[in-house]
Short mmCIF file of C-alpha atoms in Angstrom, two decimals:
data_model
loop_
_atom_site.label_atom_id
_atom_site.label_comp_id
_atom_site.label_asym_id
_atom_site.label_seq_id
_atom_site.Cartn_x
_atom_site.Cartn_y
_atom_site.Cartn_z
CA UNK L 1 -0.44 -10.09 -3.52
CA UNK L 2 1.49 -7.33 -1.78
CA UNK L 3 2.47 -4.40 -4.68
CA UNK L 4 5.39 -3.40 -4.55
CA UNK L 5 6.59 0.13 -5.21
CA UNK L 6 6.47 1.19 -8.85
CA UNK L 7 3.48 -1.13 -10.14
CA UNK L 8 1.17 1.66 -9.22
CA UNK L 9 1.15 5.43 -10.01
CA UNK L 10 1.59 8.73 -7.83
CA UNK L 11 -2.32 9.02 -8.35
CA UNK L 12 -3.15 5.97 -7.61
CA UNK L 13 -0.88 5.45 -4.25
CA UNK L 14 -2.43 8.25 -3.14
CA UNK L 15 -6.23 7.61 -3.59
CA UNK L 16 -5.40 4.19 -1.99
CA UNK L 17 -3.57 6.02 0.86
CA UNK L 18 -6.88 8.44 1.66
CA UNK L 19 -9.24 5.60 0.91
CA UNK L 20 -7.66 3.10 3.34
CA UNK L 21 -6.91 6.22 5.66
CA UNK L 22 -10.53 7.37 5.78
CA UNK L 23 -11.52 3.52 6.56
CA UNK L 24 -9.00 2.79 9.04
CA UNK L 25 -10.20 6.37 10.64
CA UNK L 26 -13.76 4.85 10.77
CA UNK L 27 -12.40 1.01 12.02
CA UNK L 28 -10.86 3.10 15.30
CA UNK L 29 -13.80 4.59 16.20
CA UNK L 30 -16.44 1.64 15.50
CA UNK L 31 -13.44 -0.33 17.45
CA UNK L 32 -13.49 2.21 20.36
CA UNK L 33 -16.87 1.25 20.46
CA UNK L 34 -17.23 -2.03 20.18
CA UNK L 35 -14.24 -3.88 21.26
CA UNK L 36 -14.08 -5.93 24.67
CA UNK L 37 -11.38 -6.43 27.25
CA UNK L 38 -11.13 -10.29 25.93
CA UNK L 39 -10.78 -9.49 22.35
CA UNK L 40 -7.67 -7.28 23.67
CA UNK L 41 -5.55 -10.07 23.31
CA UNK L 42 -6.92 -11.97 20.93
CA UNK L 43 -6.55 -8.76 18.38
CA UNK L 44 -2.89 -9.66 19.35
CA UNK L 45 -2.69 -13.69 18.65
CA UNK L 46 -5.09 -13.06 15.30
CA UNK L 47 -2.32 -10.18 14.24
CA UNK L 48 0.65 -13.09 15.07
CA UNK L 49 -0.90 -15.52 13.52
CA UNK L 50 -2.07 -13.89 10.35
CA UNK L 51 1.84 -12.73 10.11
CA UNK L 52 3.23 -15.89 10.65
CA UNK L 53 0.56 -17.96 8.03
CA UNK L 54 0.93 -15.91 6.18
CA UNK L 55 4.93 -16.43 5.28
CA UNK L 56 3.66 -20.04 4.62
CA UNK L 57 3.43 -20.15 0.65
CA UNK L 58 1.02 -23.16 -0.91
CA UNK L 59 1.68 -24.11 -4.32
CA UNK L 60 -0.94 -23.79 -6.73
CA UNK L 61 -0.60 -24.40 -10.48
CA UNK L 62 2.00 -24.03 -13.03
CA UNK L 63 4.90 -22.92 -10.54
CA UNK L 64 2.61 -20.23 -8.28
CA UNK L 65 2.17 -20.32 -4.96
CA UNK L 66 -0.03 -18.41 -2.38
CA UNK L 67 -0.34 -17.59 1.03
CA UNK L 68 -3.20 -16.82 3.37
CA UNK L 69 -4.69 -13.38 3.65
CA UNK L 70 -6.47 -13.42 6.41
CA UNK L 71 -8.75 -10.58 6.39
CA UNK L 72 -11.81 -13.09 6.13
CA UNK L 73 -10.77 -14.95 9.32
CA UNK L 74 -9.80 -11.76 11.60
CA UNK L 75 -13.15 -10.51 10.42
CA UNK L 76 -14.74 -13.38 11.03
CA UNK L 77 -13.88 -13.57 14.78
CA UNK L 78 -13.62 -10.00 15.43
CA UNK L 79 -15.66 -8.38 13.27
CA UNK L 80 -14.46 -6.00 10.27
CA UNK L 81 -13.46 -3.22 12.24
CA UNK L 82 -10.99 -4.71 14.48
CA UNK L 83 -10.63 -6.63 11.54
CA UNK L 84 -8.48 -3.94 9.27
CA UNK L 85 -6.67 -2.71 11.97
CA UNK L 86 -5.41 -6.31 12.74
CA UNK L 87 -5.03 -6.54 8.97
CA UNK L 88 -3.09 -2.77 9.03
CA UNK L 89 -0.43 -3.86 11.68
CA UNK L 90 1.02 -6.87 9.21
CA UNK L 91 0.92 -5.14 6.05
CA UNK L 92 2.34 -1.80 8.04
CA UNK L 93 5.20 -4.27 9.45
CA UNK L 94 5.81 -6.33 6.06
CA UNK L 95 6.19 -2.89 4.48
CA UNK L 96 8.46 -1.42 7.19
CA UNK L 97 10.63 -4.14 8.42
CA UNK L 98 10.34 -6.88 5.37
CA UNK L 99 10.38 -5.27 2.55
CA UNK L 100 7.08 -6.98 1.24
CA UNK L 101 5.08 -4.78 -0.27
CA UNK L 102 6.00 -1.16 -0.81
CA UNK L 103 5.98 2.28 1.13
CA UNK L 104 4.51 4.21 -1.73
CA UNK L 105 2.11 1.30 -2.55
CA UNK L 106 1.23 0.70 1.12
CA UNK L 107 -2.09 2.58 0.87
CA UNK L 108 -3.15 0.38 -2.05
CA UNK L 109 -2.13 -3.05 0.10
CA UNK L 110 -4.07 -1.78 3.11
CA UNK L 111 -6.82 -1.11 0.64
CA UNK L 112 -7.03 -4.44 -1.29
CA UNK L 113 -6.24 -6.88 1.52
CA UNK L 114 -7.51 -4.32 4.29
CA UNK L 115 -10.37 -2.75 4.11
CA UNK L 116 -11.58 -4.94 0.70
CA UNK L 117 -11.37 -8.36 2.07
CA UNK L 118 -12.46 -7.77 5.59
CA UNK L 119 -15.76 -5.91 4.11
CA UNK L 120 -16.51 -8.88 1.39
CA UNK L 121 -15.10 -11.70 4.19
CA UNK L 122 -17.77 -9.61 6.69
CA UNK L 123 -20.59 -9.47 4.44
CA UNK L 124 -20.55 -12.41 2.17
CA UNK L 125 -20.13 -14.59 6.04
CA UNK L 126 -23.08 -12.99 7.68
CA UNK L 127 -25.25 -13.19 4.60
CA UNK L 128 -24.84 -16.69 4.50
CA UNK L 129 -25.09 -17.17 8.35
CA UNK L 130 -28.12 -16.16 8.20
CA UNK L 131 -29.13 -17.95 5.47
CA UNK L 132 -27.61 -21.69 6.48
CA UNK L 133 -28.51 -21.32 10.06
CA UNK L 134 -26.05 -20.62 13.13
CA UNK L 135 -24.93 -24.44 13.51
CA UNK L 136 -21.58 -25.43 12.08
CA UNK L 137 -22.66 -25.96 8.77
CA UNK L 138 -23.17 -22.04 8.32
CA UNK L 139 -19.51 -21.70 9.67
CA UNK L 140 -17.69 -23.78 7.56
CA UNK L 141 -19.75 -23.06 4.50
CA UNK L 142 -20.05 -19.23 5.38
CA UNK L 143 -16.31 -19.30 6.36
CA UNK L 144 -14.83 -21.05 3.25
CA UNK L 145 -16.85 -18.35 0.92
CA UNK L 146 -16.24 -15.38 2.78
CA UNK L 147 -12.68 -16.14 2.96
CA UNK L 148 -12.58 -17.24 -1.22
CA UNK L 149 -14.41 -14.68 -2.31
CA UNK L 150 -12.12 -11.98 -0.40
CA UNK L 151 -9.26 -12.96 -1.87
CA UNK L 152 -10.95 -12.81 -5.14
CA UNK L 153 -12.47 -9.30 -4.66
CA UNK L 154 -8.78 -8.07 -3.21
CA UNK L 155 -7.18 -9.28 -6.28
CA UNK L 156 -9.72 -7.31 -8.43
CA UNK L 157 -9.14 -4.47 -6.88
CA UNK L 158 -5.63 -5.36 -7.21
CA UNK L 159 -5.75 -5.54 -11.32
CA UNK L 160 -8.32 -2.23 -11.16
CA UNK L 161 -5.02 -0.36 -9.52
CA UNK L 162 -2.52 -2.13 -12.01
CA UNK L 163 -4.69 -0.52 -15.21
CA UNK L 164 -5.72 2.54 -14.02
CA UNK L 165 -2.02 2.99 -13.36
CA UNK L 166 -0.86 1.99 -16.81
CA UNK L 167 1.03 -0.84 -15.41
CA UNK L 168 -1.39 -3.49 -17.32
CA UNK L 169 -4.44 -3.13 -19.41
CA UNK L 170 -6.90 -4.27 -17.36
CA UNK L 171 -8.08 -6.65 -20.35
CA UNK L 172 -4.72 -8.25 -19.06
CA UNK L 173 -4.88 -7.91 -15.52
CA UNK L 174 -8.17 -8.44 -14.24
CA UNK L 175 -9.13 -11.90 -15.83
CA UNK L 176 -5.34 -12.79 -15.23
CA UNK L 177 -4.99 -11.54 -11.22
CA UNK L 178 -8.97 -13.02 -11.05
CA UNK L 179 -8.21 -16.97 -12.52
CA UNK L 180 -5.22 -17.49 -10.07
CA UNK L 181 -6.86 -16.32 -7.02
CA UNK L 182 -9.58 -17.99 -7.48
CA UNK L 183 -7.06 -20.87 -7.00
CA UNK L 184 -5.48 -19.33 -4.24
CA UNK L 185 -8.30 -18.56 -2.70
CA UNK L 186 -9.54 -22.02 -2.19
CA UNK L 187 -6.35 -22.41 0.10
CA UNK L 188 -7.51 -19.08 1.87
CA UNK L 189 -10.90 -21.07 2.73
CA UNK L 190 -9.77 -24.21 3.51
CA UNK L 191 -7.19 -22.82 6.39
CA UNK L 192 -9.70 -20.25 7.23
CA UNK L 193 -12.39 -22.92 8.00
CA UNK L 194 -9.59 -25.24 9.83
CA UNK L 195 -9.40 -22.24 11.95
CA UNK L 196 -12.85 -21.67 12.24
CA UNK L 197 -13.31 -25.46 12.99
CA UNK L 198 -10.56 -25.38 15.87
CA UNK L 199 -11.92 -22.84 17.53
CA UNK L 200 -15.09 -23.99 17.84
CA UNK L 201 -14.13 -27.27 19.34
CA UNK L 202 -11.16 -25.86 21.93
CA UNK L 203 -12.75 -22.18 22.48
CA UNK L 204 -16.30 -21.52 21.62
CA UNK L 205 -16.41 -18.52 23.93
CA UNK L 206 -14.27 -16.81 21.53
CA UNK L 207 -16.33 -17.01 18.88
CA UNK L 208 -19.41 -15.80 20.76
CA UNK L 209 -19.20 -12.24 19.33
CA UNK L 210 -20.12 -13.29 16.01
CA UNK L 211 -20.77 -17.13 15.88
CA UNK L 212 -23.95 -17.66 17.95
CA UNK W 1 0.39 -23.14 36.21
CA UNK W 2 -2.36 -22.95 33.61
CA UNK W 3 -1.26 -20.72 30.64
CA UNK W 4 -3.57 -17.89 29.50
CA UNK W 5 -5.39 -19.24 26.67
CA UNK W 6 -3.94 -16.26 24.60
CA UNK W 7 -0.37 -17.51 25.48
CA UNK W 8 -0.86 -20.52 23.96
CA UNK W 9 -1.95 -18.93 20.77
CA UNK W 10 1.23 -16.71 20.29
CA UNK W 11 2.63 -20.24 21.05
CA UNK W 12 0.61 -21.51 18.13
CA UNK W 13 1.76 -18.56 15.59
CA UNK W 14 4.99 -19.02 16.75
CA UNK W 15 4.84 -22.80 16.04
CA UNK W 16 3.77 -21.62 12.39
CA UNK W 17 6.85 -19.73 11.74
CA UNK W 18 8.95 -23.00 12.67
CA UNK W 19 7.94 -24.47 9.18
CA UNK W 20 8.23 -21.43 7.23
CA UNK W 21 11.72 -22.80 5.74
CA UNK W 22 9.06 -25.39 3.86
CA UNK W 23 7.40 -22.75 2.27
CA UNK W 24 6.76 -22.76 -1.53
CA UNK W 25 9.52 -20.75 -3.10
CA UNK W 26 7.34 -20.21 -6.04
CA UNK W 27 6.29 -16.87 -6.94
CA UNK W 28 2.84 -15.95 -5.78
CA UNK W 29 -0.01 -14.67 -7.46
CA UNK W 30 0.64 -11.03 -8.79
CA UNK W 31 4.66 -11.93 -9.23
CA UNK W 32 3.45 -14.65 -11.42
CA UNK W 33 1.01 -12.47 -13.07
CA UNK W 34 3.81 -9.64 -13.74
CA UNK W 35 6.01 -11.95 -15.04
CA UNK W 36 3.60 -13.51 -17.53
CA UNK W 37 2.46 -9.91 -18.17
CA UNK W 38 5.77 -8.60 -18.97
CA UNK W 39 5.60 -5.74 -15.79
CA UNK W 40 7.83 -7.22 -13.10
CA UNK W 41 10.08 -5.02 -14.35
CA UNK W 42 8.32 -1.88 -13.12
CA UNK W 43 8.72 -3.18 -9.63
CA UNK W 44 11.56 -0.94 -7.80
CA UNK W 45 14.39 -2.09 -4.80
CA UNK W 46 12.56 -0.91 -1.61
CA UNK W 47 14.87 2.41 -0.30
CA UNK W 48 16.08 0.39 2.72
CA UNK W 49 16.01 -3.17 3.95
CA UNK W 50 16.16 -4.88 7.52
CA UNK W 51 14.89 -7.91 6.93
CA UNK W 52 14.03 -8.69 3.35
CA UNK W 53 12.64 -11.73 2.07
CA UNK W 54 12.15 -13.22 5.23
CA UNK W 55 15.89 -13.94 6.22
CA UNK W 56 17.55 -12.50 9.14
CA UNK W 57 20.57 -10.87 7.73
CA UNK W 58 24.20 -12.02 9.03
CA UNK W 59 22.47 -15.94 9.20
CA UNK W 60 24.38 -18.46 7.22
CA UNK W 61 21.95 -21.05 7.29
CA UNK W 62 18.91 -20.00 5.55
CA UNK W 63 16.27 -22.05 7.68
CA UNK W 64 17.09 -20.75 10.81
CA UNK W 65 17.27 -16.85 9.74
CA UNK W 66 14.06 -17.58 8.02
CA UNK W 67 12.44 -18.74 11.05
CA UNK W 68 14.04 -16.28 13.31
CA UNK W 69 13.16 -13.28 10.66
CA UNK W 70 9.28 -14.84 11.46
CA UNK W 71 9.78 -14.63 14.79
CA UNK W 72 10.89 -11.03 14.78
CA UNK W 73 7.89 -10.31 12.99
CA UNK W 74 5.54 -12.06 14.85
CA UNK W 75 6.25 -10.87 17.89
CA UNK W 76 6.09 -7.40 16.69
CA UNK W 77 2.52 -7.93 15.12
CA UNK W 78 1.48 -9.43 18.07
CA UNK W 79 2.42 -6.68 20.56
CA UNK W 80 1.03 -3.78 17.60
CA UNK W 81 -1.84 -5.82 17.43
CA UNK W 82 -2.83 -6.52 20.98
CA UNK W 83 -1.57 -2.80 21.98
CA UNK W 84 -3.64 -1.33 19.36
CA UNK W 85 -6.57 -3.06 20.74
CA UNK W 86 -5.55 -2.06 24.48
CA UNK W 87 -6.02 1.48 23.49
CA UNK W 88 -9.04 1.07 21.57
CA UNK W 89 -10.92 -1.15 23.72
CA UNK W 90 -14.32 -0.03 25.24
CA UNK W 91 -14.49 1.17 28.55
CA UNK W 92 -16.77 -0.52 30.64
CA UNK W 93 -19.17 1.14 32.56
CA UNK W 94 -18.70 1.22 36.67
#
């Protein structure tokens, strides 16, 4: 769902722009703080792999497709923090090199699939750790709704942008943007939990910072 | 030699991109969504290009520049990423 340049206004860009630049302020400090010489590299492979998954389109319904996010499963395993910045480096090198997603509408990108889905991916997966236990069950179950319901909540705030912009009435964009990602975002669990699920049987210890 | 278990996951990202040429072509959620609404049209030509749409310009065949344009780019995520978190990291106590 990366917005490209002219679906969103002047306004708009730029409330996205100091939003996402007054949470990415906050993820470099709490990161400073928190992250450990292991998760150096693995900040590194979750920033690859998030790139390269995410160039893999699924089809959905009625001639759509979608790809992976990923914000649920970088916060996941490295917490929400390390999370957006991971999150910041792909959309920052779609925009600049790919032309996905635009320059004036980067703020809004890093917002949505940012600093939106790695909050709802951290909260809505810890919630329901605690809640279904720490054994696998809470994983995949915490994992597959954390990651749907991120991709959900980004493409709300997606259609919120759209009509406060003018680009859509948001009696047009919101139930539209919500119905297919709640498709897509069924793809977004199921990968997310394969991940989840391969990582736990090949490298537990990388998972101890937020899995047990 | 045993590989550095972070090796191998580059390796693994890097594996991804070598089936990107299978992706759907389809548009994706808000392109479908702008075209249904009637607003695709407000979308503008970004000001530049290096690598748009995924294909490494001056490739004939579209496969390969597609998987080298997601090799370029994962590689560069990678080392942002993992440099980022070099900087960031907590320092340990001694």
């Amino acid at each position: 769902m990366h917005i490209p340049d002219g679906f969103v206004n002047i306004p708009v860009a730029a409330a996205t722009y100091v939003a996402s630049g007054g949470s990415l302020a906050y993820a470099v400090r709490r990161t400073n703080e928190e992250l450990g010489e292991k998760q150096v590299p693995l900040m590194g492979v979750m920033g690859a792999f998030i790139f390269a998954a995410q160039m893999l389109n699924f089809p959905v319904a009625g001639g759509t497709s979608g790809h992976l996010i990923g914000g649920a499963l970088a916060t996941i395993l490295l917490g929400p923090w390390a999370g957006m910045l991971i999150m910041t480096s792909v959309l920052v090198v779609q925009a600049l090199i790919f032309q996905d997603g635009g320059l004036v509408a980067l703020g809004a990108n890093v917002f949505n699939m940012g600093v939106v889905a790695c909050l709802v991916g951290h909260y809505l997966f810890t919630w329901l750790k605690r809640l279904l236990g720490e054994g696998t069950q809470g994983t995949v179950i915490g994992g597959f709704v954390a990651a749907w319901a991120s991709v959900v909540a980004a493409a709300i705030a997606c259609a919120l942008e759209l009509a406060i912009s003018g680009t859509s009435a948001l009696a047009v964009a919101l139930p539209a943007m919500t119905i297919v990602h709640v498709l897509i975002g069924v793809g977004e669990g199921l990968i997310t939990v394969a991940v989840l699920v391969f990582l736990t049987a090949t490298r537990r210890d990388l998972l101890q910072f937020r899995l047990s | 030699m045993k590989l550095k278990w972070w090796i191998i996951g580059l390796l693994i990202a890097l594996a991804v991109t070598l089936i990107s040429p299978l992706a759907s072509p389809w548009p994706d959620g808000l392109e479908r969504v702008a075209e249904d609404k009637g607003f695709i049209e407000h979308a503008q030509d970004a000001p530049y290009e290096i690598i748009p749409d995924y294909v490494f310009p001056g490739i004939s065949n579209e496969a390969v520049a597609t998987i080298l344009a997601g090799i370029v780019g994962t590689l560069i995520v990678f080392g942002l990423a993992y440099g980022l978190g070099a900087m960031l990291k907590r320092r340990e106590a001694t």
